[in-house]
Amino acid sequence: MKKLEKSVPVIRFKGFSEAWEQRKLNDIVKLENGYAFKSTYFSDVPSKTIVLTPGNVRIGGGFKNGKGRYYNEISEFPHKFIFQPEDIFVTLTDLTPSAQMLGYPAVVPNDGIKYLHNQRLGKLTDFKGDKFFLFQLLSTNKYHKYIAATAIGTTVKHSSIQKILQYDTSFPSFEEQKNIGIFFKQLDHTIALHQRKLDTLKLIKKGFLQQMFPNSEEKVPRLRFADFDREWEQCKLGEISDKVIEKNKESIYFETLTNSAEYGIISQREFFNKDISNEKNLNGYYIVRENDFVYNPRISNYAPVGPIKRNKLGRIGIVSPLYYVFRTFNTNQSFLEYYFDGTVWHNFMLLNGDSGARADRFAIKDLVLKEMPIPYSTLHEQEKISSFLDEITIIINLHQNKLKKLSSLKKAYLQNMFI
């Protein structure tokens, strides 16, 4: 490790001591805009031709599968708008107000699929250096701060080819670029392996959730432990829970919680990096005690009818009166939590929700919500199911923590191996 200087990074490979050269991206690379593919040729039928979108780029950089639009190859378009394997592209548009995905890079995979270059992506060409070094440079926090600061737009953030190419940075010799590129390519490969393992485990868990709870018309689940053969009953949510109406009238509690479809019950400050609630109105918020359930009517890609999650923080908090809070009895709480992690209950919501709801919220009356049918087995079988799913969840959490540590490690290396 070398002493920090203005013209060299904190951490370097042995054998390199020359100062890095300050240059603009415009001096060493070109950026090409994409093609306006006609929406009439988009298809829902899976095919080997996909138009890439900004959604194909992960926050922090990297290619994300499962996004993009299938395209009907009958349409003619210039051949140059077909990506080649290992082409690098960056996002020029981002739908998040904080621009947290704007300008980040991704590498086109070599997986036998024809990927097409649309106009919301910029392809990097004619780079006079190591492309994997360039990829990592475009993943650094310094570069992203520049992109976020120069982005335009309110709801939808945009950047331009000209603005990106004006980024002023530093470059080492080609040999040092190559060493840095190889190092990060290996690290990214390790992270990708853990991500694939995590994605596989989540799919396995999703499959069990579908198989271990019966559908509304079924009396028993499709997958069951051998010791149980009795038919399941069906009860209403209101028969195994009470709505929580306890409000924070004395202003005893100040930690506002939010219900995230992806992360569960979480501190609002931790989720948004700031307080959203108004301290003057907290006496009207509902008190959420440990193991209380919270329904959030906000719709998202993760929760098309809004999520129902359990407070497992080990402490008491408060939530907005827009949420529905309920406390269960005569049922295994983990069992019910896993049921709400599935999608069977979505059918009831879609059939009984009010029409005319806001675009970002699902509207359903409290009295109707209490009528939601819940599949109900013996407490012994409920405990058996929840214990089994707990084991899978523990493994998933271990992989998530490992992935988080690897991502933090990469972030530290990016900060110290670039200027």
Short mmCIF file of N, CA and C in Angstrom, two decimals, residues 211-290:
data_model
loop_
_atom_site.label_atom_id
_atom_site.label_comp_id
_atom_site.label_asym_id
_atom_site.label_seq_id
_atom_site.Cartn_x
_atom_site.Cartn_y
_atom_site.Cartn_z
N GLN A 211 -46.49 -24.81 -3.11
CA GLN A 211 -46.89 -26.21 -2.96
C GLN A 211 -47.37 -26.58 -1.56
N MET A 212 -46.93 -25.83 -0.54
CA MET A 212 -47.21 -26.22 0.85
C MET A 212 -48.43 -25.53 1.43
N PHE A 213 -49.07 -24.66 0.65
CA PHE A 213 -50.34 -24.03 1.05
C PHE A 213 -51.38 -24.33 -0.02
N PRO A 214 -52.56 -24.80 0.36
CA PRO A 214 -53.57 -25.13 -0.65
C PRO A 214 -54.16 -23.88 -1.28
N ASN A 215 -54.56 -24.00 -2.54
CA ASN A 215 -55.31 -22.93 -3.18
C ASN A 215 -56.71 -22.86 -2.59
N SER A 216 -57.44 -21.82 -2.93
CA SER A 216 -58.76 -21.59 -2.32
C SER A 216 -59.72 -22.75 -2.56
N GLU A 217 -59.58 -23.46 -3.69
CA GLU A 217 -60.51 -24.55 -4.00
C GLU A 217 -59.99 -25.91 -3.53
N GLU A 218 -58.84 -25.94 -2.88
CA GLU A 218 -58.24 -27.20 -2.45
C GLU A 218 -58.43 -27.42 -0.95
N LYS A 219 -58.49 -28.67 -0.55
CA LYS A 219 -58.65 -29.04 0.86
C LYS A 219 -57.33 -29.40 1.51
N VAL A 220 -56.36 -29.77 0.71
CA VAL A 220 -55.03 -30.12 1.22
C VAL A 220 -53.98 -29.53 0.29
N PRO A 221 -52.78 -29.29 0.80
CA PRO A 221 -51.70 -28.78 -0.07
C PRO A 221 -51.18 -29.88 -0.98
N ARG A 222 -50.50 -29.50 -2.04
CA ARG A 222 -49.96 -30.48 -2.98
C ARG A 222 -48.70 -31.16 -2.44
N LEU A 223 -48.02 -30.49 -1.54
CA LEU A 223 -46.81 -31.04 -0.92
C LEU A 223 -47.01 -31.02 0.58
N ARG A 224 -46.81 -32.22 1.20
CA ARG A 224 -47.18 -32.33 2.62
C ARG A 224 -46.26 -33.31 3.34
N PHE A 225 -46.05 -33.08 4.62
CA PHE A 225 -45.29 -34.03 5.43
C PHE A 225 -46.11 -35.30 5.64
N ALA A 226 -45.41 -36.43 5.74
CA ALA A 226 -46.05 -37.75 5.75
C ALA A 226 -46.96 -37.98 6.96
N ASP A 227 -46.71 -37.29 8.06
CA ASP A 227 -47.45 -37.55 9.29
C ASP A 227 -48.85 -36.94 9.30
N PHE A 228 -49.21 -36.20 8.26
CA PHE A 228 -50.48 -35.47 8.30
C PHE A 228 -51.37 -35.88 7.12
N ASP A 229 -52.65 -36.10 7.41
CA ASP A 229 -53.58 -36.50 6.34
C ASP A 229 -54.96 -35.85 6.47
N ARG A 230 -55.18 -35.09 7.55
CA ARG A 230 -56.48 -34.43 7.72
C ARG A 230 -56.64 -33.29 6.72
N GLU A 231 -57.91 -33.09 6.30
CA GLU A 231 -58.18 -31.96 5.42
C GLU A 231 -58.00 -30.64 6.17
N TRP A 232 -57.54 -29.63 5.45
CA TRP A 232 -57.39 -28.31 6.05
C TRP A 232 -58.75 -27.62 6.13
N GLU A 233 -58.89 -26.76 7.12
CA GLU A 233 -60.08 -25.94 7.23
C GLU A 233 -59.81 -24.58 6.59
N GLN A 234 -60.82 -23.77 6.56
CA GLN A 234 -60.66 -22.41 6.04
C GLN A 234 -61.33 -21.45 7.01
N CYS A 235 -60.55 -20.50 7.49
CA CYS A 235 -61.12 -19.50 8.39
C CYS A 235 -60.97 -18.12 7.77
N LYS A 236 -61.54 -17.13 8.41
CA LYS A 236 -61.42 -15.75 7.94
C LYS A 236 -60.31 -15.06 8.74
N LEU A 237 -59.68 -14.08 8.11
CA LEU A 237 -58.62 -13.34 8.80
C LEU A 237 -59.13 -12.73 10.10
N GLY A 238 -60.36 -12.25 10.08
CA GLY A 238 -60.95 -11.65 11.28
C GLY A 238 -61.21 -12.64 12.39
N GLU A 239 -61.19 -13.96 12.08
CA GLU A 239 -61.42 -14.98 13.10
C GLU A 239 -60.14 -15.38 13.83
N ILE A 240 -58.99 -14.98 13.28
CA ILE A 240 -57.72 -15.32 13.93
C ILE A 240 -56.88 -14.07 14.21
N SER A 241 -57.49 -12.90 14.07
CA SER A 241 -56.74 -11.67 14.33
C SER A 241 -57.68 -10.54 14.74
N ASP A 242 -57.11 -9.55 15.41
CA ASP A 242 -57.82 -8.32 15.77
C ASP A 242 -57.10 -7.14 15.14
N LYS A 243 -57.86 -6.19 14.65
CA LYS A 243 -57.25 -4.98 14.15
C LYS A 243 -56.68 -4.17 15.31
N VAL A 244 -55.46 -3.68 15.14
CA VAL A 244 -54.83 -2.85 16.16
C VAL A 244 -55.32 -1.41 15.98
N ILE A 245 -55.96 -0.88 17.03
CA ILE A 245 -56.47 0.49 16.97
C ILE A 245 -55.77 1.39 17.99
N GLU A 246 -54.74 0.83 18.63
CA GLU A 246 -53.99 1.58 19.64
C GLU A 246 -53.13 2.64 18.94
N LYS A 247 -53.39 3.91 19.26
CA LYS A 247 -52.64 4.99 18.65
C LYS A 247 -51.63 5.60 19.62
N ASN A 248 -50.67 6.28 19.07
CA ASN A 248 -49.56 6.85 19.83
C ASN A 248 -49.97 8.20 20.45
N LYS A 249 -51.10 8.19 21.19
CA LYS A 249 -51.70 9.44 21.67
C LYS A 249 -50.80 10.21 22.61
N GLU A 250 -50.04 9.48 23.43
CA GLU A 250 -49.17 10.14 24.40
C GLU A 250 -47.79 10.46 23.81
N SER A 251 -47.61 10.18 22.53
CA SER A 251 -46.33 10.41 21.85
C SER A 251 -45.17 9.73 22.58
N ILE A 252 -45.42 8.47 22.99
CA ILE A 252 -44.39 7.70 23.70
C ILE A 252 -43.34 7.18 22.72
N TYR A 253 -43.79 6.80 21.52
CA TYR A 253 -42.90 6.17 20.55
C TYR A 253 -42.62 7.14 19.39
N PHE A 254 -41.35 7.13 18.94
CA PHE A 254 -40.94 8.07 17.91
C PHE A 254 -40.37 7.40 16.66
N GLU A 255 -40.07 6.09 16.74
CA GLU A 255 -39.50 5.41 15.58
C GLU A 255 -40.61 5.02 14.60
N THR A 256 -40.63 5.69 13.47
CA THR A 256 -41.62 5.36 12.45
C THR A 256 -41.11 4.20 11.62
N LEU A 257 -41.97 3.21 11.43
CA LEU A 257 -41.63 2.02 10.65
C LEU A 257 -42.30 2.10 9.28
N THR A 258 -41.73 1.41 8.32
CA THR A 258 -42.37 1.27 7.01
C THR A 258 -42.41 -0.20 6.67
N ASN A 259 -43.33 -0.57 5.81
CA ASN A 259 -43.48 -1.97 5.39
C ASN A 259 -43.00 -2.09 3.95
N SER A 260 -41.80 -2.63 3.78
CA SER A 260 -41.21 -2.79 2.45
C SER A 260 -41.50 -4.19 1.94
N ALA A 261 -41.97 -4.26 0.70
CA ALA A 261 -42.25 -5.57 0.10
C ALA A 261 -41.00 -6.42 0.01
N GLU A 262 -39.84 -5.78 -0.17
CA GLU A 262 -38.59 -6.51 -0.33
C GLU A 262 -37.89 -6.78 0.99
N TYR A 263 -37.96 -5.81 1.92
CA TYR A 263 -37.18 -5.92 3.16
C TYR A 263 -38.02 -6.16 4.40
N GLY A 264 -39.35 -6.15 4.29
CA GLY A 264 -40.21 -6.36 5.45
C GLY A 264 -40.37 -5.10 6.28
N ILE A 265 -40.73 -5.29 7.56
CA ILE A 265 -40.87 -4.15 8.47
C ILE A 265 -39.48 -3.61 8.79
N ILE A 266 -39.28 -2.34 8.51
CA ILE A 266 -37.97 -1.74 8.64
C ILE A 266 -38.13 -0.29 9.09
N SER A 267 -37.13 0.24 9.78
CA SER A 267 -37.17 1.63 10.22
C SER A 267 -37.25 2.55 9.00
N GLN A 268 -38.12 3.53 9.06
CA GLN A 268 -38.28 4.47 7.95
C GLN A 268 -36.98 5.19 7.63
N ARG A 269 -36.26 5.58 8.68
CA ARG A 269 -35.00 6.30 8.48
C ARG A 269 -33.99 5.41 7.76
N GLU A 270 -33.95 4.13 8.12
CA GLU A 270 -33.02 3.20 7.48
C GLU A 270 -33.39 2.95 6.03
N PHE A 271 -34.69 2.89 5.74
CA PHE A 271 -35.14 2.56 4.39
C PHE A 271 -34.99 3.75 3.44
N PHE A 272 -35.35 4.95 3.91
CA PHE A 272 -35.33 6.13 3.05
C PHE A 272 -34.09 7.01 3.27
N ASN A 273 -33.26 6.65 4.27
CA ASN A 273 -32.10 7.48 4.65
C ASN A 273 -32.52 8.84 5.18
N LYS A 274 -33.77 8.98 5.56
CA LYS A 274 -34.27 10.21 6.17
C LYS A 274 -35.65 9.94 6.75
N ASP A 275 -36.14 10.86 7.59
CA ASP A 275 -37.48 10.74 8.16
C ASP A 275 -38.50 11.32 7.18
N ILE A 276 -39.54 10.55 6.90
CA ILE A 276 -40.60 11.00 6.00
C ILE A 276 -41.78 11.54 6.79
N SER A 277 -42.06 10.92 7.93
CA SER A 277 -43.23 11.30 8.72
C SER A 277 -43.04 12.67 9.39
N ASN A 278 -44.15 13.31 9.68
CA ASN A 278 -44.16 14.61 10.35
C ASN A 278 -44.27 14.39 11.86
N GLU A 279 -43.26 14.85 12.61
CA GLU A 279 -43.25 14.61 14.05
C GLU A 279 -44.49 15.16 14.75
N LYS A 280 -45.09 16.19 14.20
CA LYS A 280 -46.27 16.80 14.83
C LYS A 280 -47.50 15.89 14.75
N ASN A 281 -47.49 14.93 13.82
CA ASN A 281 -48.66 14.08 13.62
C ASN A 281 -48.48 12.66 14.15
N LEU A 282 -47.39 12.38 14.86
CA LEU A 282 -47.09 11.01 15.27
C LEU A 282 -48.09 10.48 16.30
N ASN A 283 -48.83 11.37 16.97
CA ASN A 283 -49.81 10.89 17.95
C ASN A 283 -51.00 10.23 17.28
N GLY A 284 -51.12 10.37 15.96
CA GLY A 284 -52.20 9.71 15.22
C GLY A 284 -51.76 8.42 14.57
N TYR A 285 -50.50 8.03 14.75
CA TYR A 285 -49.98 6.81 14.16
C TYR A 285 -50.32 5.59 15.02
N TYR A 286 -50.45 4.43 14.37
CA TYR A 286 -50.74 3.19 15.08
C TYR A 286 -49.47 2.63 15.72
N ILE A 287 -49.61 2.07 16.92
CA ILE A 287 -48.49 1.43 17.61
C ILE A 287 -48.37 -0.01 17.10
N VAL A 288 -47.17 -0.38 16.67
CA VAL A 288 -46.91 -1.72 16.17
C VAL A 288 -45.98 -2.43 17.15
N ARG A 289 -46.52 -3.44 17.83
CA ARG A 289 -45.72 -4.19 18.79
C ARG A 289 -45.06 -5.38 18.10
N GLU A 290 -44.15 -6.02 18.80
CA GLU A 290 -43.43 -7.16 18.23
C GLU A 290 -44.42 -8.24 17.79
#
